[in-house]
Amino acid sequence: MNDSKLKVLKNENCAERTYRIRLENFELARESVPGQFVNVRTSDSVTPLLRRPFSIHRVDAQQGWIEVLFDVRGTGTRTLSQVSPGDFLSVLGPLGKGFALDSKDSHTIFVAGGLGIAPFCFVSQYLRERKRSITGFYGTRTKNQLACMDEFAALEIPLIISTEDGSLGEKGLITTPLVSYLKRQAAAELSHTIILACGPPEMLREIQAISRQWGIPAQLSLETYMACGMGICVGCAAAVPKPTGVEQSYKLVCKDGPIFNAEEVVIPG
């Protein structure tokens, strides 16, 4: 883990309110694994005071850069959207635990809701380099919010799209075409399938239900507010399922996650 001032190489608007920043650091690019995150100070002033956590979106270990993807939602991300190439940002990372992607004979399905697409360019890059099979499901409210489409096309990732307003792909939530897809697959194929998911809490709870119903292991990337990002402040606790009468226990999203097996945690909200 490093806390460094990283040079901004690129900052671009890639979808409605969505930006992508490229940061230069060879060591961080070499050490990062899909599913990890970085904690970024968005300003040198005390406002905002806390860093912001962002999934590692893409890396290039040869050229020595990482990228993060973010939506402009408040003061911190608005400030971040205005940085220019040549500026420097204080970045702490890589942090957390990544996806478990070691099973060589599995077919990987990723399910992304909104900005939950952020970690899956890195995941797709990792799996494609290892000649592994992958299918993506990506849902947003409207087609203007779809990001990274060129990147997935370059990696030749089959991508099923849904939008809530029907402006592109299937109309509705992304879990609907996911279930339709699972119904079309042979039982033997599903026995070698894993699901990776990142998105809003409602979507992750649905993925938990799909995982139980179909008997398909799933890994969830949790998104939550953090302060330190290292497990010191205990501000990002997620409840662990418990039997009746047993005292509630918790895991920390920043340190024990942000990747959890679907049955490991109770999705908040």
Coordinates of N, CA and C in Angstrom, one line a residue, residues 11-143:
N11 N -8.0 13.4 -17.9 CA -9.3 13.5 -17.2 C -10.3 13.8 -18.2
E12 N -11.3 12.8 -18.4 CA -12.2 13.0 -19.5 C -13.6 12.6 -19.0
N13 N -14.6 13.3 -19.6 CA -16.0 13.1 -19.4 C -16.4 12.0 -20.4
C14 N -16.8 10.8 -19.8 CA -17.1 9.7 -20.7 C -18.6 9.2 -20.7
A15 N -19.4 9.8 -19.9 CA -20.8 9.6 -19.9 C -21.5 10.7 -19.2
E16 N -22.8 10.7 -19.1 CA -23.5 11.8 -18.4 C -23.1 11.8 -16.9
R17 N -22.4 12.9 -16.5 CA -21.9 13.2 -15.2 C -20.8 12.2 -14.7
T18 N -20.3 11.4 -15.7 CA -19.3 10.4 -15.3 C -17.9 10.8 -15.9
Y19 N -16.9 10.7 -15.1 CA -15.5 11.1 -15.5 C -14.6 9.9 -15.3
R20 N -13.5 9.9 -16.0 CA -12.4 8.9 -15.9 C -11.1 9.7 -15.8
I21 N -10.4 9.4 -14.7 CA -9.1 10.0 -14.5 C -8.0 8.9 -14.6
R22 N -6.9 9.2 -15.3 CA -5.8 8.4 -15.4 C -4.6 8.9 -14.6
L23 N -4.1 8.1 -13.7 CA -3.0 8.5 -12.8 C -1.8 7.7 -13.0
E24 N -0.6 8.3 -13.0 CA 0.7 7.7 -13.2 C 1.3 7.2 -12.0
N25 N 1.6 5.8 -11.9 CA 2.3 5.2 -10.9 C 2.6 3.8 -11.2
F26 N 3.8 3.5 -11.5 CA 4.2 2.1 -11.9 C 3.9 1.1 -10.8
E27 N 4.3 1.4 -9.6 CA 4.2 0.5 -8.5 C 2.7 0.1 -8.2
L28 N 1.9 1.1 -8.2 CA 0.4 0.9 -8.0 C -0.2 0.1 -9.1
A29 N 0.2 0.4 -10.3 CA -0.3 -0.4 -11.5 C 0.1 -1.9 -11.4
R30 N 1.3 -2.1 -10.9 CA 1.8 -3.5 -10.8 C 1.2 -4.3 -9.7
E31 N 0.9 -3.6 -8.6 CA 0.4 -4.2 -7.4 C -1.1 -4.5 -7.4
S32 N -1.9 -3.7 -8.1 CA -3.3 -3.7 -8.1 C -3.9 -5.0 -8.7
V33 N -5.0 -5.5 -8.1 CA -5.7 -6.6 -8.6 C -7.2 -6.2 -8.8
P34 N -7.9 -6.9 -9.7 CA -9.3 -6.5 -9.9 C -10.2 -6.6 -8.7
G35 N -10.9 -5.5 -8.4 CA -11.8 -5.5 -7.3 C -11.2 -4.6 -6.2
Q36 N -10.0 -4.3 -6.2 CA -9.4 -3.4 -5.2 C -9.8 -1.9 -5.5
F37 N -9.5 -1.0 -4.5 CA -9.8 0.4 -4.7 C -8.7 1.3 -4.2
V38 N -8.8 2.6 -4.5 CA -7.9 3.6 -4.0 C -8.7 4.6 -3.3
N39 N -8.0 5.3 -2.3 CA -8.7 6.4 -1.6 C -8.0 7.7 -2.0
V40 N -8.8 8.6 -2.6 CA -8.2 9.8 -3.2 C -8.6 11.1 -2.5
R41 N -7.6 11.9 -2.2 CA -7.9 13.2 -1.6 C -8.3 14.1 -2.8
T42 N -9.5 14.7 -2.8 CA -9.9 15.4 -4.0 C -9.5 16.9 -4.0
S43 N -9.0 17.3 -2.9 CA -8.6 18.7 -2.8 C -7.5 18.9 -1.7
D44 N -6.6 19.9 -1.9 CA -5.6 20.2 -0.9 C -6.1 20.9 0.3
S45 N -7.4 21.4 0.2 CA -8.0 22.2 1.3 C -8.7 21.2 2.3
V46 N -9.2 21.8 3.3 CA -10.0 21.0 4.3 C -11.4 20.7 3.9
T47 N -11.8 21.2 2.7 CA -13.2 21.0 2.2 C -13.1 20.4 0.8
P48 N -13.5 19.1 0.6 CA -13.9 18.2 1.7 C -12.7 17.6 2.4
L49 N -13.0 17.2 3.7 CA -11.9 16.8 4.6 C -11.5 15.3 4.2
L50 N -12.5 14.5 4.0 CA -12.2 13.0 3.8 C -11.9 12.7 2.4
R51 N -11.1 11.6 2.3 CA -10.8 11.1 0.9 C -12.0 10.4 0.4
R52 N -12.0 10.1 -0.9 CA -13.1 9.4 -1.6 C -12.6 8.1 -2.1
P53 N -13.3 7.0 -1.8 CA -12.9 5.7 -2.4 C -13.4 5.4 -3.8
F54 N -12.5 4.9 -4.7 CA -12.9 4.6 -6.0 C -12.3 3.3 -6.4
S55 N -13.2 2.4 -7.0 CA -12.7 1.2 -7.6 C -11.6 1.4 -8.6
I56 N -10.6 0.6 -8.7 CA -9.6 0.6 -9.7 C -10.3 0.2 -11.0
H57 N -10.4 1.1 -12.0 CA -11.1 0.9 -13.2 C -10.4 0.1 -14.3
R58 N -9.2 0.6 -14.5 CA -8.3 0.0 -15.5 C -6.8 0.2 -15.1
V59 N -5.9 -0.7 -15.5 CA -4.5 -0.5 -15.3 C -3.7 -0.8 -16.5
D60 N -2.5 -0.3 -16.6 CA -1.6 -0.7 -17.6 C -0.2 -0.7 -16.9
A61 N 0.2 -1.9 -16.5 CA 1.4 -2.1 -15.7 C 2.7 -1.8 -16.6
Q62 N 2.6 -1.9 -17.9 CA 3.7 -1.6 -18.7 C 3.9 -0.1 -18.8
Q63 N 2.9 0.6 -19.0 CA 3.0 2.1 -19.1 C 2.9 2.8 -17.8
G64 N 2.5 2.0 -16.7 CA 2.5 2.6 -15.4 C 1.4 3.5 -15.0
W65 N 0.2 3.1 -15.3 CA -0.9 4.0 -14.9 C -2.1 3.2 -14.5
I66 N -3.0 3.8 -13.7 CA -4.3 3.3 -13.3 C -5.3 4.3 -13.6
E67 N -6.6 3.8 -13.7 CA -7.7 4.8 -13.9 C -8.8 4.5 -12.9
V68 N -9.5 5.6 -12.6 CA -10.7 5.5 -11.7 C -11.8 6.1 -12.5
L69 N -13.0 5.6 -12.2 CA -14.2 6.1 -12.8 C -15.1 6.6 -11.7
F70 N -15.8 7.8 -11.9 CA -16.6 8.3 -10.9 C -17.7 9.2 -11.5
D71 N -18.8 9.3 -10.7 CA -19.9 10.2 -11.0 C -19.7 11.5 -10.2
V72 N -20.1 12.6 -10.8 CA -20.1 13.9 -10.1 C -21.4 13.9 -9.2
R73 N -21.2 13.9 -7.9 CA -22.4 13.8 -7.0 C -22.3 14.9 -5.9
G74 N -21.2 15.4 -5.6 CA -21.0 16.4 -4.6 C -19.8 17.2 -4.7
T75 N -19.4 18.0 -3.7 CA -18.3 18.9 -3.7 C -17.0 18.1 -4.1
G76 N -16.7 17.0 -3.5 CA -15.5 16.3 -3.7 C -15.3 15.8 -5.2
T77 N -16.3 15.2 -5.7 CA -16.3 14.7 -7.1 C -16.4 15.8 -8.1
R78 N -17.0 16.9 -7.7 CA -17.1 18.0 -8.7 C -15.7 18.6 -8.8
T79 N -15.0 18.7 -7.6 CA -13.6 19.2 -7.7 C -12.7 18.3 -8.5
L80 N -12.9 17.0 -8.3 CA -12.1 16.0 -9.0 C -12.3 16.1 -10.5
S81 N -13.5 16.4 -10.9 CA -13.8 16.5 -12.3 C -13.1 17.6 -13.0
Q82 N -12.6 18.6 -12.2 CA -12.0 19.8 -12.8 C -10.5 19.7 -12.8
V83 N -9.9 18.6 -12.3 CA -8.4 18.6 -12.4 C -7.9 18.4 -13.8
S84 N -6.7 18.8 -14.0 CA -6.1 18.8 -15.4 C -4.9 17.9 -15.5
P85 N -4.6 17.5 -16.7 CA -3.3 16.7 -16.9 C -2.1 17.6 -16.4
G86 N -1.3 16.9 -15.6 CA -0.1 17.6 -15.0 C -0.4 18.0 -13.5
D87 N -1.7 18.0 -13.1 CA -1.9 18.2 -11.7 C -1.6 16.9 -10.9
F88 N -1.5 17.0 -9.6 CA -1.1 15.9 -8.7 C -2.2 15.6 -7.7
L89 N -2.5 14.3 -7.4 CA -3.5 14.0 -6.5 C -2.9 13.0 -5.4
S90 N -3.3 13.2 -4.2 CA -2.8 12.3 -3.1 C -3.7 11.0 -3.2
V91 N -3.0 9.9 -3.4 CA -3.8 8.6 -3.6 C -3.2 7.6 -2.7
L92 N -4.1 6.9 -1.9 CA -3.7 5.8 -1.0 C -4.2 4.5 -1.6
G93 N -3.3 3.5 -1.8 CA -3.7 2.3 -2.4 C -2.6 1.4 -2.9
P94 N -2.9 0.2 -3.4 CA -4.2 -0.4 -3.5 C -4.7 -0.8 -2.2
L95 N -6.1 -0.7 -2.0 CA -6.7 -1.1 -0.7 C -7.7 -2.2 -0.9
G96 N -8.0 -2.9 0.2 CA -9.0 -4.0 0.1 C -8.6 -5.2 -0.6
K97 N -9.6 -6.1 -0.6 CA -9.4 -7.4 -1.2 C -10.1 -7.5 -2.6
G98 N -9.5 -8.1 -3.6 CA -10.0 -8.2 -4.9 C -10.9 -9.4 -5.1
F99 N -11.4 -9.5 -6.3 CA -12.3 -10.7 -6.7 C -11.4 -12.0 -6.7
A100 N -12.0 -13.1 -6.3 CA -11.3 -14.4 -6.5 C -11.6 -14.9 -7.9
L101 N -10.5 -14.9 -8.7 CA -10.7 -15.2 -10.1 C -9.8 -16.3 -10.5
D102 N -9.6 -17.3 -9.6 CA -8.6 -18.3 -9.8 C -9.1 -19.5 -10.5
S103 N -10.4 -19.7 -10.5 CA -11.0 -20.9 -11.1 C -10.8 -20.9 -12.6
K104 N -10.0 -21.8 -13.1 CA -9.6 -21.7 -14.6 C -10.7 -22.3 -15.5
D105 N -11.6 -23.1 -15.0 CA -12.6 -23.7 -15.9 C -14.0 -23.0 -15.8
S106 N -14.0 -21.9 -15.1 CA -15.4 -21.3 -14.9 C -15.7 -20.2 -16.0
H107 N -17.0 -20.0 -16.2 CA -17.4 -18.9 -17.0 C -17.9 -17.8 -16.0
T108 N -17.3 -16.6 -16.2 CA -17.6 -15.5 -15.4 C -18.7 -14.6 -16.0
I109 N -19.7 -14.3 -15.1 CA -20.7 -13.3 -15.5 C -20.6 -12.1 -14.6
F110 N -20.4 -10.9 -15.2 CA -20.4 -9.8 -14.3 C -21.8 -9.0 -14.5
V111 N -22.3 -8.5 -13.4 CA -23.5 -7.7 -13.4 C -23.2 -6.3 -12.8
A112 N -23.4 -5.3 -13.6 CA -23.1 -3.9 -13.1 C -24.4 -3.1 -13.2
G113 N -24.6 -2.3 -12.1 CA -25.7 -1.3 -12.1 C -25.1 0.1 -12.0
G114 N -25.4 0.9 -13.0 CA -24.9 2.3 -12.9 C -23.3 2.3 -12.8
L115 N -22.8 3.1 -11.9 CA -21.4 3.2 -11.7 C -20.7 1.9 -11.2
G116 N -21.5 0.9 -10.9 CA -21.0 -0.4 -10.6 C -20.2 -1.0 -11.7
I117 N -20.2 -0.4 -12.9 CA -19.4 -0.9 -14.0 C -17.9 -0.7 -13.7
A118 N -17.6 0.2 -12.8 CA -16.2 0.7 -12.6 C -15.2 -0.4 -12.5
P119 N -15.4 -1.5 -11.7 CA -14.3 -2.5 -11.6 C -14.2 -3.5 -12.7
F120 N -15.2 -3.5 -13.6 CA -15.3 -4.6 -14.5 C -14.5 -4.5 -15.8
C121 N -14.0 -3.3 -16.1 CA -13.0 -3.2 -17.2 C -11.7 -3.9 -16.8
F122 N -11.3 -3.7 -15.5 CA -10.1 -4.3 -15.0 C -10.3 -5.8 -14.9
V123 N -11.5 -6.3 -14.4 CA -11.8 -7.7 -14.4 C -11.8 -8.3 -15.8
S124 N -12.4 -7.6 -16.8 CA -12.5 -8.1 -18.1 C -11.1 -8.2 -18.7
Q125 N -10.3 -7.2 -18.5 CA -8.9 -7.2 -19.0 C -8.1 -8.4 -18.4
Y126 N -8.2 -8.6 -17.1 CA -7.6 -9.7 -16.4 C -8.0 -11.0 -17.0
L127 N -9.3 -11.3 -17.2 CA -9.7 -12.6 -17.6 C -9.4 -12.8 -19.1
R128 N -9.5 -11.7 -19.9 CA -9.2 -11.9 -21.3 C -7.7 -12.2 -21.5
E129 N -6.8 -11.6 -20.7 CA -5.4 -11.9 -20.8 C -5.1 -13.4 -20.5
R130 N -6.0 -14.0 -19.7 CA -5.9 -15.4 -19.4 C -6.8 -16.3 -20.2
K131 N -7.3 -15.8 -21.3 CA -8.2 -16.5 -22.2 C -9.3 -17.2 -21.5
R132 N -10.0 -16.5 -20.6 CA -11.1 -17.0 -19.9 C -12.4 -16.4 -20.4
S133 N -13.5 -17.2 -20.2 CA -14.8 -16.8 -20.8 C -15.5 -15.9 -19.8
I134 N -16.1 -14.8 -20.4 CA -16.8 -13.8 -19.6 C -18.0 -13.2 -20.4
T135 N -19.1 -13.0 -19.7 CA -20.2 -12.3 -20.3 C -20.7 -11.2 -19.3
G136 N -21.0 -10.0 -19.9 CA -21.3 -8.9 -19.0 C -22.8 -8.5 -19.1
F137 N -23.3 -8.0 -18.0 CA -24.7 -7.4 -17.9 C -24.6 -6.1 -17.3
Y138 N -25.1 -5.0 -18.0 CA -24.8 -3.7 -17.6 C -26.1 -2.9 -17.7
G139 N -26.6 -2.3 -16.6 CA -27.8 -1.6 -16.6 C -27.7 -0.2 -16.0
T140 N -28.3 0.8 -16.7 CA -28.4 2.2 -16.2 C -29.8 2.7 -16.3
R141 N -30.0 3.9 -15.9 CA -31.3 4.5 -16.0 C -31.6 4.9 -17.4
T142 N -30.6 5.4 -18.1 CA -30.8 5.8 -19.5 C -29.5 5.6 -20.3
K143 N -29.6 5.6 -21.6 CA -28.4 5.3 -22.4 C -27.3 6.3 -22.3

